Amino acid sequence: MAELGIRPPGFRLPDSTHIDGVRLQVADVDRSVEYYQTVLGMQVLNRSDGHADLGAEADGRALVRLAEKRGARPVPRRGMLGLYHFAVLLPDRQSLGRFIAHLGEIGAYAGMSDHLVSEAVYLTDPDGLGIEVYADRPASTWRLVDQQLEMATKPLDVASVTEAAGGRKWDGMPAGTKIGHVHFHVGDIDEAARFYHVGLGLDKIVWSYPGALFMSAGGYHHHVAVNTWAAGAPKASDDDARLMDWELVVPDSDAVQAAAASVATAGFNVDRDGDVMVASDPWGIRVRLRS
């Protein structure tokens, strides 16, 4: 994989960079908590008035933070500029098989795809926010074609994945579950690349996929993807159910400062929130950089 992708022209994020969690604005936190518990199998880790943190109980780390805004508008069917989906990465294929069987048992509708590098299930929460739940195929099986990883959207072999569950029942998000990537609707791929690739320092991994760009650190298939499939739609506003921000973790404070300086040099605003640096892309999608 030494020749994978296109490196940014300046600052490059360290290989160990990863996503920690996402924060969502929802219209009814009780309704959302019920969905994330019942359908996704997350557990409530912290709860206060109008807020809830959820994750895999065994890890005790918040993957999804919910903030209630009564009257927040649901995401329209076409989507809005902002979140397309956040993606929950399960630790293995067996867990994905158990999850799919669970969805069948409770009668939850889901889309399903084989992306060659991963196998994925797609859902929509009560506010219309997109969710992917997926498992990676071993990196040794990923194929490189002209510096790009080979990715596609093919029908999922559901029988094969559920068979991998070995007959075990789904009992909630297992230890090792994390946020694997985030995927955004944007207005322009080149402008998005100026923020995420040139500024933030992600490698381009797949750039020939129609209307989309996939980027990552450390040779992963993607930590961030952007697409123009909702071009012409409005930006998500404070009055909408939306992604409020997502968190990117780097090894140390020097990397935080270097990433923030690179984003600023690329022409984007960066603010400080304690030890965290906060930057917004051209569509108001906020990333929190921390060590």
Rosetta silent file (secondary structure, phi, psi, omega in degrees, C-alpha in Angstrom):
SEQUENCE: MAELGIRPPGFRLPDSTHIDGVRLQVADVDRSVEYYQTVLGMQVLNRSDGHADLGAEADGRALVRLAEKRGARPVPRRGMLGLYHFAVLLPDRQSLGRFIAHLGEIGAYAGMSDHLVSEAVYLTDPDGLGIEVYADRPASTWRLVDQQLEMATKPLDVASVTEAAGGRKWDGMPAGTKIGHVHFHVGDIDEAARFYHVGLGLDKIVWSYPGALFMSAGGYHHHVAVNTWAAGAPKASDDDARLMDWELVVPDSDAVQAAAASVATAGFNVDRDGDVMVASDPWGIRVRLRS
SCORE:     score description
SCORE:     0.000 S_00000001
   1 L     0.000   13.246 -174.920    0.000    0.000    0.000 S_00000001
   2 L   -62.247  -29.172 -177.418    3.059    2.281   -0.182 S_00000001
   3 L  -103.455   21.040 -179.348    1.761    4.037   -3.312 S_00000001
   4 L   -72.242  129.897  166.754   -1.810    4.370   -2.114 S_00000001
   5 L    76.231 -173.895  178.798   -3.528    7.684   -2.689 S_00000001
   6 E  -121.362  121.782  179.364   -2.454   11.288   -3.072 S_00000001
   7 L   -74.270  151.859  174.548   -0.752   13.028   -0.181 S_00000001
   8 L   -66.492  156.546 -176.108   -1.710   16.599    0.716 S_00000001
   9 L   -70.301  -22.276 -178.489    0.723   19.255   -0.548 S_00000001
  10 L  -126.463 -115.206 -179.649    1.669   20.423    2.950 S_00000001
  11 L   -58.933  139.295  178.007    0.679   19.173    6.393 S_00000001
  12 L  -127.860  129.680 -179.027   -0.320   15.513    6.560 S_00000001
  13 L   -62.782  142.695  177.814   -2.256   13.996    9.455 S_00000001
  14 L   -60.026  154.306 -176.728   -0.397   11.308   11.455 S_00000001
  15 L   -60.343  -30.814 -175.655   -1.185    7.688   10.646 S_00000001
  16 L   -83.341    3.374  177.992   -2.801    7.074   14.045 S_00000001
  17 L   -56.265  137.794  178.114   -5.446    9.782   13.502 S_00000001
  18 E  -151.351  166.163  178.500   -8.968    8.527   14.171 S_00000001
  19 E   -91.859  138.129 -178.778  -12.538    9.713   14.756 S_00000001
  20 E  -100.010  -45.964 -177.841  -13.825    9.717   18.323 S_00000001
  21 E  -170.683  175.707  178.714  -17.513   10.623   18.107 S_00000001
  22 E  -129.118  151.607  177.008  -20.294   12.737   16.613 S_00000001
  23 E  -120.177  126.398 -172.665  -22.721   15.217   18.173 S_00000001
  24 E  -118.764  140.851  170.683  -26.238   15.409   16.762 S_00000001
  25 E   -96.014  125.856 -176.655  -29.075   17.895   17.169 S_00000001
  26 E  -129.187  161.343 -176.273  -32.418   16.081   17.401 S_00000001
  27 L   -81.720  -29.505 -175.398  -36.018   17.151   17.942 S_00000001
  28 L  -145.847  104.177 -173.244  -36.863   14.727   20.766 S_00000001
  29 H   -66.627  -33.351  178.284  -34.050   13.212   22.787 S_00000001
  30 H   -63.709  -44.468  178.337  -36.304   10.566   24.396 S_00000001
  31 H   -61.059  -43.680 -178.459  -37.439    9.367   20.972 S_00000001
  32 H   -67.777  -41.243  178.295  -33.875    9.276   19.691 S_00000001
  33 H   -59.509  -43.776  178.674  -32.551    7.430   22.753 S_00000001
  34 H   -59.392  -41.934  179.640  -35.212    4.753   22.284 S_00000001
  35 H   -64.795  -49.162 -175.685  -34.185    4.341   18.636 S_00000001
  36 H   -66.872  -28.760  175.117  -30.454    4.162   19.313 S_00000001
  37 H   -77.131  -50.632 -171.835  -31.010    1.646   22.092 S_00000001
  38 H   -72.806  -45.748 -175.261  -33.638   -0.535   20.420 S_00000001
  39 L   -86.607  -49.922 -175.624  -32.425   -0.545   16.841 S_00000001
  40 L   -86.364  -20.726 -179.728  -28.675    0.068   17.112 S_00000001
  41 L    78.924   23.954  174.031  -28.095   -1.575   20.476 S_00000001
  42 L   -82.428  159.604  177.585  -26.269    1.373   22.017 S_00000001
  43 E  -114.814  147.121  176.406  -26.381    2.025   25.753 S_00000001
  44 E   -76.120  123.250 -179.503  -26.931    5.327   27.527 S_00000001
  45 E   -97.988  -35.464  177.077  -23.673    6.325   29.207 S_00000001
  46 E  -144.776  146.830 -179.301  -24.729    9.758   30.471 S_00000001
  47 E  -145.445  131.408  173.393  -28.096   11.494   30.606 S_00000001
  48 E  -144.646  177.917 -175.570  -29.147   15.017   31.543 S_00000001
  49 L   -59.254  114.530  177.433  -31.967   17.363   30.611 S_00000001
  50 L    77.917    6.474 -178.304  -32.120   17.464   26.814 S_00000001
  51 E  -139.032  151.304  174.345  -28.862   15.546   26.346 S_00000001
  52 E  -155.651  139.921  174.344  -27.714   11.940   26.145 S_00000001
  53 E  -112.315  130.890 -177.500  -24.426   10.196   25.410 S_00000001
  54 E  -127.987  152.333  177.840  -24.560    6.720   23.917 S_00000001
  55 E  -170.797 -165.832  174.522  -22.010    4.060   23.048 S_00000001
  56 L   -82.261  122.285 -171.720  -21.025    0.443   23.478 S_00000001
  57 L   -55.687  -38.438 -175.661  -21.551   -0.298   27.179 S_00000001
  58 L   -65.028  -26.138 -177.404  -18.408   -2.407   27.501 S_00000001
  59 L   -94.014  -29.263  179.737  -16.185    0.473   26.373 S_00000001
  60 L    69.040   19.093 -179.316  -17.853    3.341   28.202 S_00000001
  61 L  -111.034  130.064 -177.836  -16.894    5.800   25.439 S_00000001
  62 L   -71.296  123.032  174.769  -19.530    8.051   23.901 S_00000001
  63 L   -96.041  -37.064 -178.513  -19.891    7.461   20.178 S_00000001
  64 E  -128.562  124.548  175.135  -23.034    9.541   19.690 S_00000001
  65 E  -111.242  126.293 -177.531  -23.930   12.621   21.730 S_00000001
  66 E  -106.431  135.675  174.976  -27.493   13.860   21.385 S_00000001
  67 E  -127.929  125.227 -175.207  -28.635   17.424   22.034 S_00000001
  68 E   -85.298  135.257  166.593  -32.338   18.210   21.909 S_00000001
  69 L  -132.788  103.498 -178.415  -33.827   21.202   20.127 S_00000001
  70 L   -57.353  134.117  179.949  -37.591   21.041   20.225 S_00000001
  71 L    87.009   -0.742  177.155  -39.113   21.782   16.839 S_00000001
  72 L   -57.915  133.698 -176.787  -35.960   20.928   14.881 S_00000001
  73 E   -75.615  139.937  176.280  -37.003   20.067   11.338 S_00000001
  74 L   -68.332  156.300  177.816  -36.370   16.521   10.098 S_00000001
  75 L   -67.558  128.349  178.952  -33.932   16.015    7.250 S_00000001
  76 L   -66.966  159.039 -175.716  -35.841   16.094    3.949 S_00000001
  77 L   -56.195  -36.866 -178.978  -35.786   12.982    1.814 S_00000001
  78 L   -71.180  -21.924 -176.630  -33.442   14.587   -0.705 S_00000001
  79 L    96.607  171.639  177.292  -30.978   15.494    2.044 S_00000001
  80 L  -134.097  160.318  174.244  -29.284   18.742    2.984 S_00000001
  81 E   -68.006  124.167 -171.574  -25.732   19.997    2.705 S_00000001
  82 E   141.621 -137.049 -176.126  -24.127   18.620    5.834 S_00000001
  83 E   -68.066  128.748  166.656  -24.334   15.083    7.171 S_00000001
  84 E   -93.241  -54.599  167.835  -25.014   12.273    4.695 S_00000001
  85 E  -160.594  156.819  163.786  -24.270    9.637    7.310 S_00000001
  86 E  -104.966  151.780 -168.895  -21.982    8.811   10.191 S_00000001
  87 E  -122.077  122.439  179.277  -20.645    5.277   10.178 S_00000001
  88 E   -93.248  117.956 -176.858  -20.456    2.894   13.128 S_00000001
  89 E   -95.540  116.038  175.254  -17.662    0.368   12.647 S_00000001
  90 L   -81.743  155.039 -173.800  -18.231   -3.021   14.246 S_00000001
  91 L   -72.110  -18.579 -176.867  -15.164   -5.054   15.230 S_00000001
  92 L  -161.640  167.883 -178.445  -15.856   -8.051   12.970 S_00000001
  93 H   -66.861  -32.956  178.318  -18.099   -9.609   10.358 S_00000001
  94 H   -59.633  -40.695  178.507  -19.732  -11.881   12.929 S_00000001
  95 H   -64.569  -39.876  178.270  -21.053   -8.820   14.759 S_00000001
  96 H   -63.738  -40.155  177.617  -22.457   -7.423   11.515 S_00000001
  97 H   -61.625  -41.664  177.911  -24.214  -10.720   10.856 S_00000001
  98 H   -65.822  -37.681  179.834  -25.811  -10.657   14.300 S_00000001
  99 H   -65.328  -43.859  179.707  -26.861   -7.041   13.764 S_00000001
 100 H   -63.182  -41.403  177.603  -28.526   -7.811   10.423 S_00000001
 101 H   -62.540  -38.817  177.173  -30.397  -10.745   11.948 S_00000001
 102 H   -61.438  -43.987  178.479  -31.536   -8.436   14.759 S_00000001
 103 H   -59.441  -39.971  177.534  -32.883   -5.901   12.248 S_00000001
 104 H   -63.972  -39.771 -178.589  -34.900   -8.676   10.639 S_00000001
 105 H   -66.009  -35.923 -178.212  -36.305   -9.779   13.985 S_00000001
 106 H   -94.669   -1.702  176.822  -37.535   -6.288   14.902 S_00000001
 107 L    72.937   31.192 -179.964  -38.719   -5.485   11.358 S_00000001
 108 L   -87.603  130.637  178.726  -36.403   -2.494   10.859 S_00000001
 109 L   -76.451  139.761  176.839  -35.891   -1.404    7.252 S_00000001
 110 L  -151.631  144.591  167.819  -32.280   -1.045    6.106 S_00000001
 111 E   -86.202  155.134 -176.390  -30.360   -0.698    2.879 S_00000001
 112 E  -142.079  138.386 -177.714  -27.369   -3.000    2.445 S_00000001
 113 E  -145.195  151.679  170.930  -24.248   -2.806    0.252 S_00000001
 114 E  -106.411  117.340 -178.531  -20.951   -4.509   -0.426 S_00000001
 115 L  -103.150   14.658 -179.216  -18.223   -1.898   -0.924 S_00000001
 116 L    73.194  -51.008  177.037  -15.415   -4.451   -1.519 S_00000001
 117 L   -83.600  -14.937 -176.594  -13.348   -2.985    1.341 S_00000001
 118 E  -158.113  166.198  174.542  -16.312   -3.326    3.705 S_00000001
 119 E  -122.831  134.597 -164.353  -19.849   -4.633    4.078 S_00000001
 120 E  -139.494  151.576  174.916  -22.462   -2.139    5.211 S_00000001
 121 E  -122.885  139.336 -176.931  -26.008   -1.565    6.414 S_00000001
 122 E  -120.639  132.357 -179.836  -27.742    1.826    6.062 S_00000001
 123 E  -134.368  169.046  176.857  -30.455    3.218    8.339 S_00000001
 124 E  -130.912  128.452 -177.724  -32.182    6.514    9.034 S_00000001
 125 L   -79.002  177.805 -173.952  -32.900    7.710   12.564 S_00000001
 126 L   -61.165  -19.547  178.358  -36.222    9.329   13.618 S_00000001
 127 L   -96.662    4.135 -179.475  -35.005   12.779   12.497 S_00000001
 128 L    86.486    9.162  178.335  -33.863   11.551    9.075 S_00000001
 129 L   -78.597  134.984 -174.107  -30.166   11.515    9.977 S_00000001
 130 E   -82.238  140.851  179.825  -28.225    8.877    8.069 S_00000001
 131 E  -133.224  135.710  168.682  -26.394    6.038    9.789 S_00000001
 132 E  -114.448  137.917  171.198  -24.138    3.337    8.399 S_00000001
 133 E  -121.322  124.270 -171.475  -23.236    0.250   10.407 S_00000001
 134 E  -146.687  167.566  172.586  -20.426   -1.727    8.821 S_00000001
 135 E  -131.945  138.284  179.051  -17.572   -4.172    9.167 S_00000001
 136 E   -80.018  145.323  164.274  -14.292   -3.955    7.297 S_00000001
 137 L   -78.339  156.801  179.183  -12.867   -6.708    5.208 S_00000001
 138 L   -55.534  137.090 -178.004   -9.227   -7.494    6.067 S_00000001
 139 H   -59.303  -25.381  178.974   -6.951   -4.800    4.644 S_00000001
 140 H   -65.552  -16.729 -179.762   -4.904   -7.559    3.011 S_00000001
 141 H   -96.192   -8.186 -179.888   -7.841   -8.165    0.639 S_00000001
 142 L   -69.267  139.714 -177.668   -8.197   -4.530   -0.482 S_00000001
 143 L  -106.181  138.721  179.720   -7.173   -3.988   -4.105 S_00000001
 144 E  -105.943  127.356  178.839   -5.156   -1.056   -5.382 S_00000001
 145 E  -130.854  112.426  179.222   -5.812    0.217   -8.929 S_00000001
 146 L    51.912   51.144  177.577   -3.778    3.189  -10.225 S_00000001
 147 L    74.063   -8.735 -179.974   -3.064    4.434   -6.672 S_00000001
 148 E  -103.714  144.845  169.551   -6.742    4.241   -5.679 S_00000001
 149 E   -68.870  141.739  176.130   -8.409    1.624   -3.541 S_00000001
 150 L   -80.558  114.548  176.371  -11.000   -0.303   -5.488 S_00000001
 151 L  -128.064  152.554 -179.163  -14.403    0.504   -3.997 S_00000001
 152 L  -154.795  174.711  172.668  -17.872   -0.103   -5.382 S_00000001
 153 L  -123.891  102.259 -176.887  -21.509   -0.343   -4.355 S_00000001
 154 E  -122.741  162.217  177.253  -22.745   -3.872   -4.958 S_00000001
 155 L   -60.935  140.140  178.642  -25.550   -5.983   -3.464 S_00000001
 156 L   -81.324  137.322  174.045  -24.643   -7.436   -0.092 S_00000001
 157 L   -80.456   83.195 -172.692  -24.567  -11.212    0.270 S_00000001
 158 H   -61.025  -40.698 -178.208  -26.875  -11.090    3.270 S_00000001
 159 H   -61.061  -42.016 -179.377  -27.030  -14.872    3.714 S_00000001
 160 H   -65.360  -41.723 -178.506  -23.243  -15.116    3.906 S_00000001
 161 H   -68.313  -44.709 -179.602  -22.952  -12.299    6.447 S_00000001
 162 H   -67.502  -31.434  176.340  -25.724  -13.613    8.701 S_00000001
 163 H   -63.911  -32.084  179.545  -24.238  -17.112    8.513 S_00000001
 164 L   -64.447  -18.880  179.643  -20.997  -15.641    9.881 S_00000001
 165 L   -65.818  -19.139  177.478  -22.898  -14.815   13.090 S_00000001
 166 L    66.585   23.239  177.950  -22.693  -18.483   14.002 S_00000001
 167 L    83.086   -2.788  179.416  -26.207  -18.508   15.406 S_00000001
 168 L   -76.462  142.539 -179.846  -25.397  -16.040   18.188 S_00000001
 169 L   -82.461  150.036  173.212  -28.018  -13.431   19.016 S_00000001
 170 L   -68.787  127.251  177.596  -27.370   -9.705   18.892 S_00000001
 171 L  -128.284   33.603  177.136  -26.961   -8.366   22.415 S_00000001
 172 L   104.409  168.502 -179.977  -25.997   -4.779   21.671 S_00000001
 173 L   -57.671  124.259 -176.534  -22.992   -2.943   20.294 S_00000001
 174 L   -78.868  164.407  173.047  -19.924   -5.042   21.201 S_00000001
 175 L   -56.672  142.367 -178.731  -16.691   -3.855   22.774 S_00000001
 176 L    93.543   -5.923  175.165  -14.419   -2.342   20.153 S_00000001
 177 L   -67.582  140.761  179.861  -17.237   -0.589   18.277 S_00000001
 178 E  -151.265  172.819  171.937  -16.235    2.894   17.115 S_00000001
 179 E   -83.602  115.385 -175.470  -17.060    5.642   14.645 S_00000001
 180 E   -85.842  -38.197  179.447  -15.199    4.559   11.527 S_00000001
 181 E  -161.059  169.338  173.411  -15.942    7.479    9.203 S_00000001
 182 E  -127.966  147.755 -175.619  -18.196   10.403    8.409 S_00000001
 183 E  -134.560  129.783 -171.539  -19.716   11.188    5.011 S_00000001
 184 E  -122.010  145.152  163.798  -21.012   14.602    3.977 S_00000001
 185 E   -81.958  126.475  178.292  -23.186   16.206    1.313 S_00000001
 186 L  -129.666  168.907 -178.305  -21.221   19.219   -0.004 S_00000001
 187 L   -88.769  -19.534 -175.051  -21.707   21.799   -2.719 S_00000001
 188 L  -158.636  126.907 -177.226  -18.401   21.340   -4.538 S_00000001
 189 H   -66.977  -42.924 -178.362  -15.809   18.547   -4.489 S_00000001
 190 H   -63.343  -40.713  178.875  -12.816   20.803   -5.230 S_00000001
 191 H   -67.998  -37.242  175.717  -13.739   23.210   -2.443 S_00000001
 192 H   -63.630  -40.755  178.256  -14.234   20.280   -0.074 S_00000001
 193 H   -64.100  -32.998  178.430  -10.793   18.964   -1.043 S_00000001
 194 H   -64.285  -35.049  177.817   -9.293   22.371   -0.252 S_00000001
 195 H   -79.450  -54.852 -169.475  -10.586   22.048    3.303 S_00000001
 196 H   -81.657  -34.279 -177.826  -10.172   18.323    4.035 S_00000001
 197 H   -91.731  -58.497 -177.549   -7.166   17.430    1.863 S_00000001
 198 H   -71.876  -44.700 -176.431   -5.102   20.625    1.576 S_00000001
 199 H   -81.061  -62.945 -174.252   -6.132   22.132    4.913 S_00000001
 200 L   -70.562  -29.451  174.406   -6.887   19.309    7.323 S_00000001
 201 L    97.646   25.261  175.553   -4.248   17.025    5.828 S_00000001
 202 L   -85.348  144.928  172.641   -6.118   13.887    4.769 S_00000001
 203 E   -73.500  143.785  166.327   -4.845   11.763    1.875 S_00000001
 204 E   -77.278  130.918 -176.961   -7.078   11.351   -1.160 S_00000001
 205 E  -112.675  -44.297  176.177   -7.839    7.624   -1.413 S_00000001
 206 E  -135.541  121.761 -177.765  -10.584    7.321   -4.046 S_00000001
 207 L  -127.572    2.869  179.680  -11.305   10.214   -6.409 S_00000001
 208 L  -103.591   -0.009  177.895  -12.847    8.534   -9.456 S_00000001
 209 L   -69.025  132.127 -173.233  -16.082    7.458   -7.742 S_00000001
 210 L   -55.905  118.470  174.589  -18.949    9.373   -9.434 S_00000001
 211 L    70.684   18.038 -175.630  -19.656   12.609   -7.580 S_00000001
 212 E  -145.450  160.447  176.572  -17.629   11.670   -4.500 S_00000001
 213 E  -140.170  132.249 -179.020  -14.184   11.862   -2.910 S_00000001
 214 E  -115.076  133.171 -174.264  -12.864    9.550   -0.182 S_00000001
 215 E  -137.005  153.768 -178.793  -10.020   10.639    2.140 S_00000001
 216 E  -160.369  174.643  168.780   -8.185    9.199    5.120 S_00000001
 217 L  -115.637  148.536  172.870   -5.133    9.084    7.335 S_00000001
 218 L    69.646   18.994  175.991   -2.854    6.080    7.711 S_00000001
 219 L    81.327   10.439  176.731   -3.994    4.225    4.582 S_00000001
 220 L   -70.972  159.366 -177.630   -7.555    3.550    5.760 S_00000001
 221 L   -67.047  -37.383  164.804  -10.216    3.343    3.025 S_00000001
 222 L  -173.370  137.902  166.808  -11.788    6.548    4.351 S_00000001
 223 L   -97.617  -30.290  179.220  -12.243    8.588    7.480 S_00000001
 224 E  -134.652  133.335  170.501  -14.040   11.338    5.549 S_00000001
 225 E  -126.912  148.280  176.001  -16.067   11.149    2.340 S_00000001
 226 E  -131.698  150.005  178.128  -17.794   13.986    0.529 S_00000001
 227 E  -145.916  161.730  176.972  -20.307   13.922   -2.298 S_00000001
 228 L  -111.346   28.051 -176.197  -22.348   16.289   -4.453 S_00000001
 229 L   -72.464  -13.855  175.784  -25.406   14.024   -4.640 S_00000001
 230 L  -116.490   26.120 -178.996  -27.527   16.693   -2.911 S_00000001
 231 L   -54.910  135.768 -177.468  -26.099   19.651   -4.846 S_00000001
 232 L    95.417  -15.200  176.078  -28.540   22.547   -4.839 S_00000001
 233 L   -75.622  157.345  177.570  -30.052   21.588   -1.485 S_00000001
 234 L   -73.114  162.256  173.360  -29.810   24.114    1.371 S_00000001
 235 E   -75.503  144.314  173.531  -27.243   23.883    4.146 S_00000001
 236 L   -61.997  135.940 -176.009  -28.411   22.383    7.414 S_00000001
 237 L  -116.118  179.368  178.256  -29.197   25.228    9.824 S_00000001
 238 L   -64.362  -16.301 -179.878  -29.666   25.658   13.565 S_00000001
 239 L   -92.226    1.538 -176.369  -33.370   24.948   13.022 S_00000001
 240 E  -110.156  152.452  163.099  -32.724   21.520   11.489 S_00000001
 241 L   -63.039  132.068 -170.128  -31.876   18.092   12.825 S_00000001
 242 E  -165.171  169.012  167.422  -28.203   17.971   11.947 S_00000001
 243 E   -79.299  121.257  177.728  -24.653   17.050   12.755 S_00000001
 244 E   -80.873  -43.197  173.769  -23.428   19.690   15.209 S_00000001
 245 E  -169.635  168.264  174.690  -19.809   18.574   15.049 S_00000001
 246 E  -135.269  157.126 -170.387  -17.512   15.567   14.867 S_00000001
 247 E  -115.843  128.628  178.581  -14.249   14.915   16.668 S_00000001
 248 E  -113.445  126.312 -174.843  -10.897   14.038   15.112 S_00000001
 249 E  -108.660  127.372  177.157   -8.188   12.751   17.450 S_00000001
 250 L  -116.489  167.781 -168.821   -4.465   13.130   16.725 S_00000001
 251 L   -66.019  -32.868 -173.089   -1.529   11.841   18.819 S_00000001
 252 L  -155.170  173.747 -176.378   -0.444   15.024   20.595 S_00000001
 253 H   -66.840  -28.742  177.018   -0.935   18.761   20.980 S_00000001
 254 H   -62.260  -40.167  178.972    1.738   19.523   18.377 S_00000001
 255 H   -68.543  -35.611  175.617   -0.339   17.694   15.759 S_00000001
 256 H   -60.045  -48.635 -178.053   -3.447   19.617   16.861 S_00000001
 257 H   -65.246  -40.191 -179.568   -1.635   22.925   16.405 S_00000001
 258 H   -65.980  -41.381  178.478   -0.109   21.888   13.074 S_00000001
 259 H   -65.356  -43.291  179.852   -3.463   20.753   11.690 S_00000001
 260 H   -62.979  -41.740  179.138   -5.159   23.946   12.869 S_00000001
 261 H   -64.708  -37.709  179.223   -2.424   26.095   11.312 S_00000001
 262 H   -65.986  -41.376  178.024   -2.739   24.198    8.026 S_00000001
 263 H   -62.956  -43.557  179.270   -6.512   24.721    7.944 S_00000001
 264 H   -63.758  -40.926  178.944   -6.028   28.429    8.635 S_00000001
 265 H   -62.834  -32.400  178.350   -3.369   28.698    5.917 S_00000001
 266 L   -74.712   -5.697  174.008   -5.843   27.137    3.477 S_00000001
 267 L   102.926   18.526 -177.295   -8.157   30.075    4.214 S_00000001
 268 L  -115.566  150.394 -178.558  -10.611   28.683    6.769 S_00000001
 269 L   -74.246  140.134  176.203  -11.495   29.940   10.234 S_00000001
 270 E  -131.981  130.775  178.525  -10.205   28.086   13.260 S_00000001
 271 E  -118.651  156.697  177.718  -11.314   28.777   16.843 S_00000001
 272 E  -101.560  137.232  172.596  -10.001   27.548   20.184 S_00000001
 273 E  -130.017   85.053 -172.591  -12.195   25.788   22.742 S_00000001
 274 L    66.959 -123.116  178.243   -9.837   25.049   25.627 S_00000001
 275 L   -88.883    2.212 -176.463   -7.347   22.472   24.351 S_00000001
 276 E  -103.901  138.982  173.959   -9.537   21.746   21.318 S_00000001
 277 E  -103.704  134.624 -175.083   -9.292   23.537   17.970 S_00000001
 278 E  -119.460  125.124  179.687  -12.559   23.904   16.056 S_00000001
 279 E  -126.841  149.418  179.406  -12.720   24.450   12.287 S_00000001
 280 E  -120.256  135.813  176.743  -15.696   24.717    9.913 S_00000001
 281 L   -79.419  178.651 -175.735  -15.770   23.660    6.279 S_00000001
 282 L   -62.424  -12.260 -178.882  -17.499   25.826    3.617 S_00000001
 283 L  -110.438   15.457  175.844  -20.902   24.290    4.463 S_00000001
 284 L    80.440   12.618  177.373  -20.683   24.847    8.204 S_00000001
 285 L   -79.585  120.001 -172.809  -19.658   21.265    9.085 S_00000001
 286 E   -99.565  133.222  174.265  -17.577   21.608   12.256 S_00000001
 287 E  -116.065  134.967  176.114  -14.655   19.377   13.193 S_00000001
 288 E  -103.302  120.200 -178.365  -13.128   19.416   16.662 S_00000001
 289 E   -99.167  123.609  178.042   -9.409   18.634   16.668 S_00000001
 290 E  -146.456  162.730  176.428   -7.955   17.232   19.886 S_00000001
 291 L   -99.362    0.000    0.000   -5.151   15.050   21.168 S_00000001
